[in-house]
Short mmCIF file of C-alpha atoms in Angstrom, two decimals:
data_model
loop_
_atom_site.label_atom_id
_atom_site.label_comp_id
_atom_site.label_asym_id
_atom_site.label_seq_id
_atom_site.Cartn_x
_atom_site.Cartn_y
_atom_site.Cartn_z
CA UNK A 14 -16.12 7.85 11.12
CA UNK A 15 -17.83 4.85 9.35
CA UNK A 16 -16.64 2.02 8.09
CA UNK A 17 -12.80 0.15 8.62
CA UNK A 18 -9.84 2.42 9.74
CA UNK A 19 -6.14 1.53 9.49
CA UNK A 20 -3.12 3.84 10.15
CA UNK A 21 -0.30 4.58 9.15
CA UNK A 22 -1.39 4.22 5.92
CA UNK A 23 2.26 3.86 4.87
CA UNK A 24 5.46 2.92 7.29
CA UNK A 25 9.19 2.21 6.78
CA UNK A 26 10.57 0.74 9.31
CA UNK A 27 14.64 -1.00 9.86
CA UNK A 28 14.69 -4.25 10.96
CA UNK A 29 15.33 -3.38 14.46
CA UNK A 30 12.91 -0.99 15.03
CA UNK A 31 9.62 -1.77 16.84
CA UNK A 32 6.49 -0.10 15.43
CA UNK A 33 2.43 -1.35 15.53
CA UNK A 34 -0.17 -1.06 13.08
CA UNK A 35 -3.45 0.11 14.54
CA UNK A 36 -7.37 -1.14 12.82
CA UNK A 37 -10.84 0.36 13.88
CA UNK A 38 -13.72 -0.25 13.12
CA UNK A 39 -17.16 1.66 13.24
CA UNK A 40 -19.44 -1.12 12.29
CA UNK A 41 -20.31 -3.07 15.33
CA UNK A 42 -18.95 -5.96 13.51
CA UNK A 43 -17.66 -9.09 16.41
CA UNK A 44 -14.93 -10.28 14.71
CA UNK A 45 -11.54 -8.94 13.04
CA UNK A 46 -8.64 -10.01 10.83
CA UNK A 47 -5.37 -9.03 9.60
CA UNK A 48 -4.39 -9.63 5.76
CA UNK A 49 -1.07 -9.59 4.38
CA UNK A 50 -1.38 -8.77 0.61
CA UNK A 51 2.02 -9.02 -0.64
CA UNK A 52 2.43 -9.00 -5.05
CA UNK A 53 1.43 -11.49 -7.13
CA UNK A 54 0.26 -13.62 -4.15
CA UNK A 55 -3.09 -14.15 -2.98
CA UNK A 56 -4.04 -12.48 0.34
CA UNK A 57 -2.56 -14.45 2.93
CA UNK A 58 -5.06 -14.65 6.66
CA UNK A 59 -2.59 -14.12 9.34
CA UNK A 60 -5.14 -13.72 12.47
CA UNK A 61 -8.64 -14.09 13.22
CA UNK A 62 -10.07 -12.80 16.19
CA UNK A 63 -13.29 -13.47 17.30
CA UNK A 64 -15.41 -11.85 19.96
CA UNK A 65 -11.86 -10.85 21.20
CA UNK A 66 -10.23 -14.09 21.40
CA UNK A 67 -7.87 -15.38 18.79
CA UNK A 68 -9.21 -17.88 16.92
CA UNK A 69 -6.62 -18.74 14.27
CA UNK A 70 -3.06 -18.14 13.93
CA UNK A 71 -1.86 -18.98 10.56
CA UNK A 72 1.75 -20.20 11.34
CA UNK A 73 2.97 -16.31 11.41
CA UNK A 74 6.32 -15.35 12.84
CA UNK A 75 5.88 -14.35 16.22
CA UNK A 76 7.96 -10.93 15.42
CA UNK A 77 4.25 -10.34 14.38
CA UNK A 78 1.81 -9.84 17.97
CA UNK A 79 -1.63 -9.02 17.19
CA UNK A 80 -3.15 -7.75 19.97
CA UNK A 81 -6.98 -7.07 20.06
CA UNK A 82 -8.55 -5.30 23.44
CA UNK A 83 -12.10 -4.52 22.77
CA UNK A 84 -14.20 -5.95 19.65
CA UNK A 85 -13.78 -2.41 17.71
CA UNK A 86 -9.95 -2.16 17.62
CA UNK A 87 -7.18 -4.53 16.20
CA UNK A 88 -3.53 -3.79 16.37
CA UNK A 89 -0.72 -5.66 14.97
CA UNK A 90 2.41 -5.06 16.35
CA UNK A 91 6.01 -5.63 14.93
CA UNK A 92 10.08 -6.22 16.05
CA UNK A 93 12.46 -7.51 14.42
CA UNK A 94 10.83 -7.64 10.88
CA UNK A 95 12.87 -8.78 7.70
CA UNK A 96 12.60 -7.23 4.33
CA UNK A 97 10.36 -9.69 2.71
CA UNK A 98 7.85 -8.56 5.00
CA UNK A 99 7.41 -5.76 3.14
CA UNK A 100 3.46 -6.07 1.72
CA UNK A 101 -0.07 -4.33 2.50
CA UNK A 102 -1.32 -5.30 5.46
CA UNK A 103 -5.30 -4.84 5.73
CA UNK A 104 -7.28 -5.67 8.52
CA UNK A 105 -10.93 -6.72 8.22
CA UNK A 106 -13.82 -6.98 9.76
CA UNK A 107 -17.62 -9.06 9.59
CA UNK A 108 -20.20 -9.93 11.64
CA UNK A 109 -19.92 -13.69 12.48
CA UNK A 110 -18.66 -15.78 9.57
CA UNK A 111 -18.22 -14.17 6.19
CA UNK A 112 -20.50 -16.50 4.19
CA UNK A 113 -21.79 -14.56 1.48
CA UNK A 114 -21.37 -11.27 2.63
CA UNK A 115 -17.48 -11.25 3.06
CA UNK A 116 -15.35 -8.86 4.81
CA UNK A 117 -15.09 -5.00 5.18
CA UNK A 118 -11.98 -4.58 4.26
CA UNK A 119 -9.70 -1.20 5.69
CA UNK A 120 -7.18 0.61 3.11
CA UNK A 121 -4.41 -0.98 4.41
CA UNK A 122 -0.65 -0.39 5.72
CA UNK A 123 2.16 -0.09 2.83
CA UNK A 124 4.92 -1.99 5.23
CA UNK A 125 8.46 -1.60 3.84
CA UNK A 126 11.21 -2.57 6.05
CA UNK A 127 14.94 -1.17 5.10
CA UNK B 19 -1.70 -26.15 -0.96
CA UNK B 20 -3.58 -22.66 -3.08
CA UNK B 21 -7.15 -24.14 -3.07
CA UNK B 22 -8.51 -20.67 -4.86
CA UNK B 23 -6.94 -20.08 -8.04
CA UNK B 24 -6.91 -16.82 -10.40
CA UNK B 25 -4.83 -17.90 -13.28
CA UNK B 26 -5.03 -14.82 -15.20
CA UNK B 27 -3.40 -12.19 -14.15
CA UNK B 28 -4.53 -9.24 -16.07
CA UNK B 29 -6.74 -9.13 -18.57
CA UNK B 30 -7.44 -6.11 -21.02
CA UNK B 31 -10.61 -5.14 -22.68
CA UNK B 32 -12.41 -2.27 -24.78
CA UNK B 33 -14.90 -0.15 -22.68
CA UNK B 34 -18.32 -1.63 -23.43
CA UNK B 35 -17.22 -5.00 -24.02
CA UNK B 36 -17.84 -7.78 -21.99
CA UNK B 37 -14.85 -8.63 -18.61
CA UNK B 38 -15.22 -12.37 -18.03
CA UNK B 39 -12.84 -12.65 -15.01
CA UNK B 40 -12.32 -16.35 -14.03
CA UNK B 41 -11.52 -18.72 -10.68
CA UNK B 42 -11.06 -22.53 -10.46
CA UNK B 43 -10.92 -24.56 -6.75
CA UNK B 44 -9.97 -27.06 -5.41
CA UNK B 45 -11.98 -27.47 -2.33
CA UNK B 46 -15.43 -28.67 -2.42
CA UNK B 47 -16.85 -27.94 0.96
CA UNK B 48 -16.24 -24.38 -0.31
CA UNK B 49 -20.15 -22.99 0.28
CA UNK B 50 -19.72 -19.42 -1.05
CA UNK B 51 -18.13 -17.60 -3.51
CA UNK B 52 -17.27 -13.68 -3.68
CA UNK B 53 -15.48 -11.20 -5.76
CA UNK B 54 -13.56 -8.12 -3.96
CA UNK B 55 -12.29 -5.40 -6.31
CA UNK B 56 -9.76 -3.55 -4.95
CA UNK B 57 -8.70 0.16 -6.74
CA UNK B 58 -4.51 1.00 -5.72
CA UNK B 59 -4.12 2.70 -2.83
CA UNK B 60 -7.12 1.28 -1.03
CA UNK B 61 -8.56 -1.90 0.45
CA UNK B 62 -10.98 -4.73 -1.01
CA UNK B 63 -13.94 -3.97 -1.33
CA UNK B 64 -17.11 -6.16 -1.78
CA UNK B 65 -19.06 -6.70 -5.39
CA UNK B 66 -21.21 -9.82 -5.76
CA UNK B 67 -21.16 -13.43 -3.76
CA UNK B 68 -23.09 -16.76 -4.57
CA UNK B 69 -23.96 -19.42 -3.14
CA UNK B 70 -23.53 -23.14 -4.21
CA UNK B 71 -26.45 -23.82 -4.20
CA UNK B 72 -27.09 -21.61 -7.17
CA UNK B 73 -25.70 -21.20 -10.71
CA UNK B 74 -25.68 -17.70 -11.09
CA UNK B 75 -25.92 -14.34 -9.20
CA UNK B 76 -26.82 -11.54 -10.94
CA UNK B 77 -26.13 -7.51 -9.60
CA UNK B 78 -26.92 -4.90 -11.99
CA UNK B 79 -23.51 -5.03 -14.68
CA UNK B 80 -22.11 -7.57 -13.09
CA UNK B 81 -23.33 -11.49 -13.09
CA UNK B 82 -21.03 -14.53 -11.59
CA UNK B 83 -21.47 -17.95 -12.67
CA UNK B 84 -21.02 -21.15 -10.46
CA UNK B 85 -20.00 -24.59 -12.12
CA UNK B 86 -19.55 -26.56 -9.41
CA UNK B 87 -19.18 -30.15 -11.49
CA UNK B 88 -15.73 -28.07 -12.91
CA UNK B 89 -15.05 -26.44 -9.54
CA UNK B 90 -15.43 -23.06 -11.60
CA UNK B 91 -16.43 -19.61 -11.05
CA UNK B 92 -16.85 -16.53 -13.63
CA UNK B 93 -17.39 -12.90 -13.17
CA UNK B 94 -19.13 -11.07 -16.08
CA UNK B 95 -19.03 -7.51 -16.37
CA UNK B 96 -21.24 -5.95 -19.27
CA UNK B 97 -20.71 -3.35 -20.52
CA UNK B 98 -17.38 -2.74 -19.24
CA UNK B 99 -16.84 0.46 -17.89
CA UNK B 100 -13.24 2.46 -17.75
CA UNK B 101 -13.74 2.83 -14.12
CA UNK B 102 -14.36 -0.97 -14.03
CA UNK B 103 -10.29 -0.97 -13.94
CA UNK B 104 -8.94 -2.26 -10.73
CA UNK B 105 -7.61 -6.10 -9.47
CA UNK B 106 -10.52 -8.32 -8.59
CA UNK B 107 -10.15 -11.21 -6.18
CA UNK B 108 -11.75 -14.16 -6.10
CA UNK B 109 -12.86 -15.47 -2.31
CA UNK B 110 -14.28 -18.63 -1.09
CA UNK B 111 -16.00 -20.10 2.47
CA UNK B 112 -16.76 -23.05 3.98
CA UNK B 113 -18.51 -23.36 6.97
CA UNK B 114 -16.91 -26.74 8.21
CA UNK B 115 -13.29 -26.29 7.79
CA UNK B 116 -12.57 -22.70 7.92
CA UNK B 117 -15.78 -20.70 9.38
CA UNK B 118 -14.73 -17.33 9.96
CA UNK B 119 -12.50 -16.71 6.92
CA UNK B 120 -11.99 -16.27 3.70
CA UNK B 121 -9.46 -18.11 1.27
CA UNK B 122 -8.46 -15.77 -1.90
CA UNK B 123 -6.98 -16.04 -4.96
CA UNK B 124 -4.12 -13.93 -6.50
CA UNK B 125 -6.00 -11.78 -8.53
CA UNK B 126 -6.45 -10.32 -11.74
CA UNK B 127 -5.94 -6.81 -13.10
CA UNK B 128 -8.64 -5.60 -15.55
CA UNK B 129 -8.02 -2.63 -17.91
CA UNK B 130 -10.32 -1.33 -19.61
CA UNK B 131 -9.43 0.86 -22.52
CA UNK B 132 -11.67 3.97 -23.53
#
């Protein structure tokens, strides 16, 4: 497989139920990200992880626990969620700083919570 | 505080036309600029970047446009292609304040018509 993975590609999920959302990527890249794309908004950075380590948190809930245990996988996992956190969550992926060659991006995870 | 700002958000033009897509900022240690375009169902992906130190980038069909004195970028698209449809995002970087990430706009949905 090349390139950025994500699955599920789409999950429902109650608001009690605990579920996680899995990222891989084949690129050798050092540092990862998950996205939260919900409409009409700009893409929203949630968490940065660099060489492994968590390097930002953007003021997320802490019902969301990224989770990243080797520099090729990236998993974001949920409790507890509400309905407006219903979006497309995309991880990403570059090597070093974006600068002008930006992100890989993966296809995403179509969250809706019931 | 939304310093990258897509205030279109669709735009609709006749195949072999020109697509001028447009993005204003606010923050001017922003060093590069990138467009994503991003097809349902699946994740950004990468088209063109510049940097500031440059007016214009050019990449086959498609040419962006810096104007930094305005804190404005354009994406040109020529001829515009039905397969050109899709949301493009507008992405900025800046080394000092944010390193490893991106800031993006909202978007802007591009149709165009055969």
């Amino acid at each position: 497989e090349t390139g950025v993975t994500q699955t599920p590609r789409h999950l429902v999920m109650g608001m009690t139920n605990k579920k996680s959302l899995k990222c891989e990527q084949h690129l050798g890249h050092n540092a990862m990200y998950w996205y939260k794309q919900s409409a009409k908004k700009p893409l929203e950075l949630m968490f940065v992880y660099s060489l492994e380590e968590r390097v930002e948190n953007n003021s997320v809930p802490s019902r969301f626990s990224p989770e990243c245990p080797n520099s090729s996988h990236l998993f974001l996992h949920l409790h507890t969620l509400q309905p407006e956190d219903s979006a497309l969550y995309l991880c990403a992926s570059s090597q070093g700083p974006p600068r002008g060659y930006g992100y890989t991006f993966g296809s995403g995870t179509r969250l809706t919570v019931v | 505080d939304q310093q990258v700002k897509q205030n279109s958000p669709s735009l609709s033009v006749q195949e072999g036309r020109i697509s001028i897509l447009n993005c204003d900022y606010t923050n001017s240690m922003f060093d590069y600029f990138l467009w994503y375009k991003k097809y349902p169902a699946e994740g950004p992906t990468f088209l063109i970047s510049i940097s500031s130190i440059k007016d214009k980038n050019e990449d086959g069909r498609f040419t962006v446009f810096l104007n930094k004195s305005a804190k404005h970028l354009s994406l040109h698209i020529v001829p515009s292609q039905p397969g050109d449809s899709a949301v493009y995002f507008c992405a900025a970087s800046a080394e000092e304040t944010s390193g490893s990430r991106l800031t993006f706009g909202e978007g802007t949905q591009l149709t165009v018509n055969p």
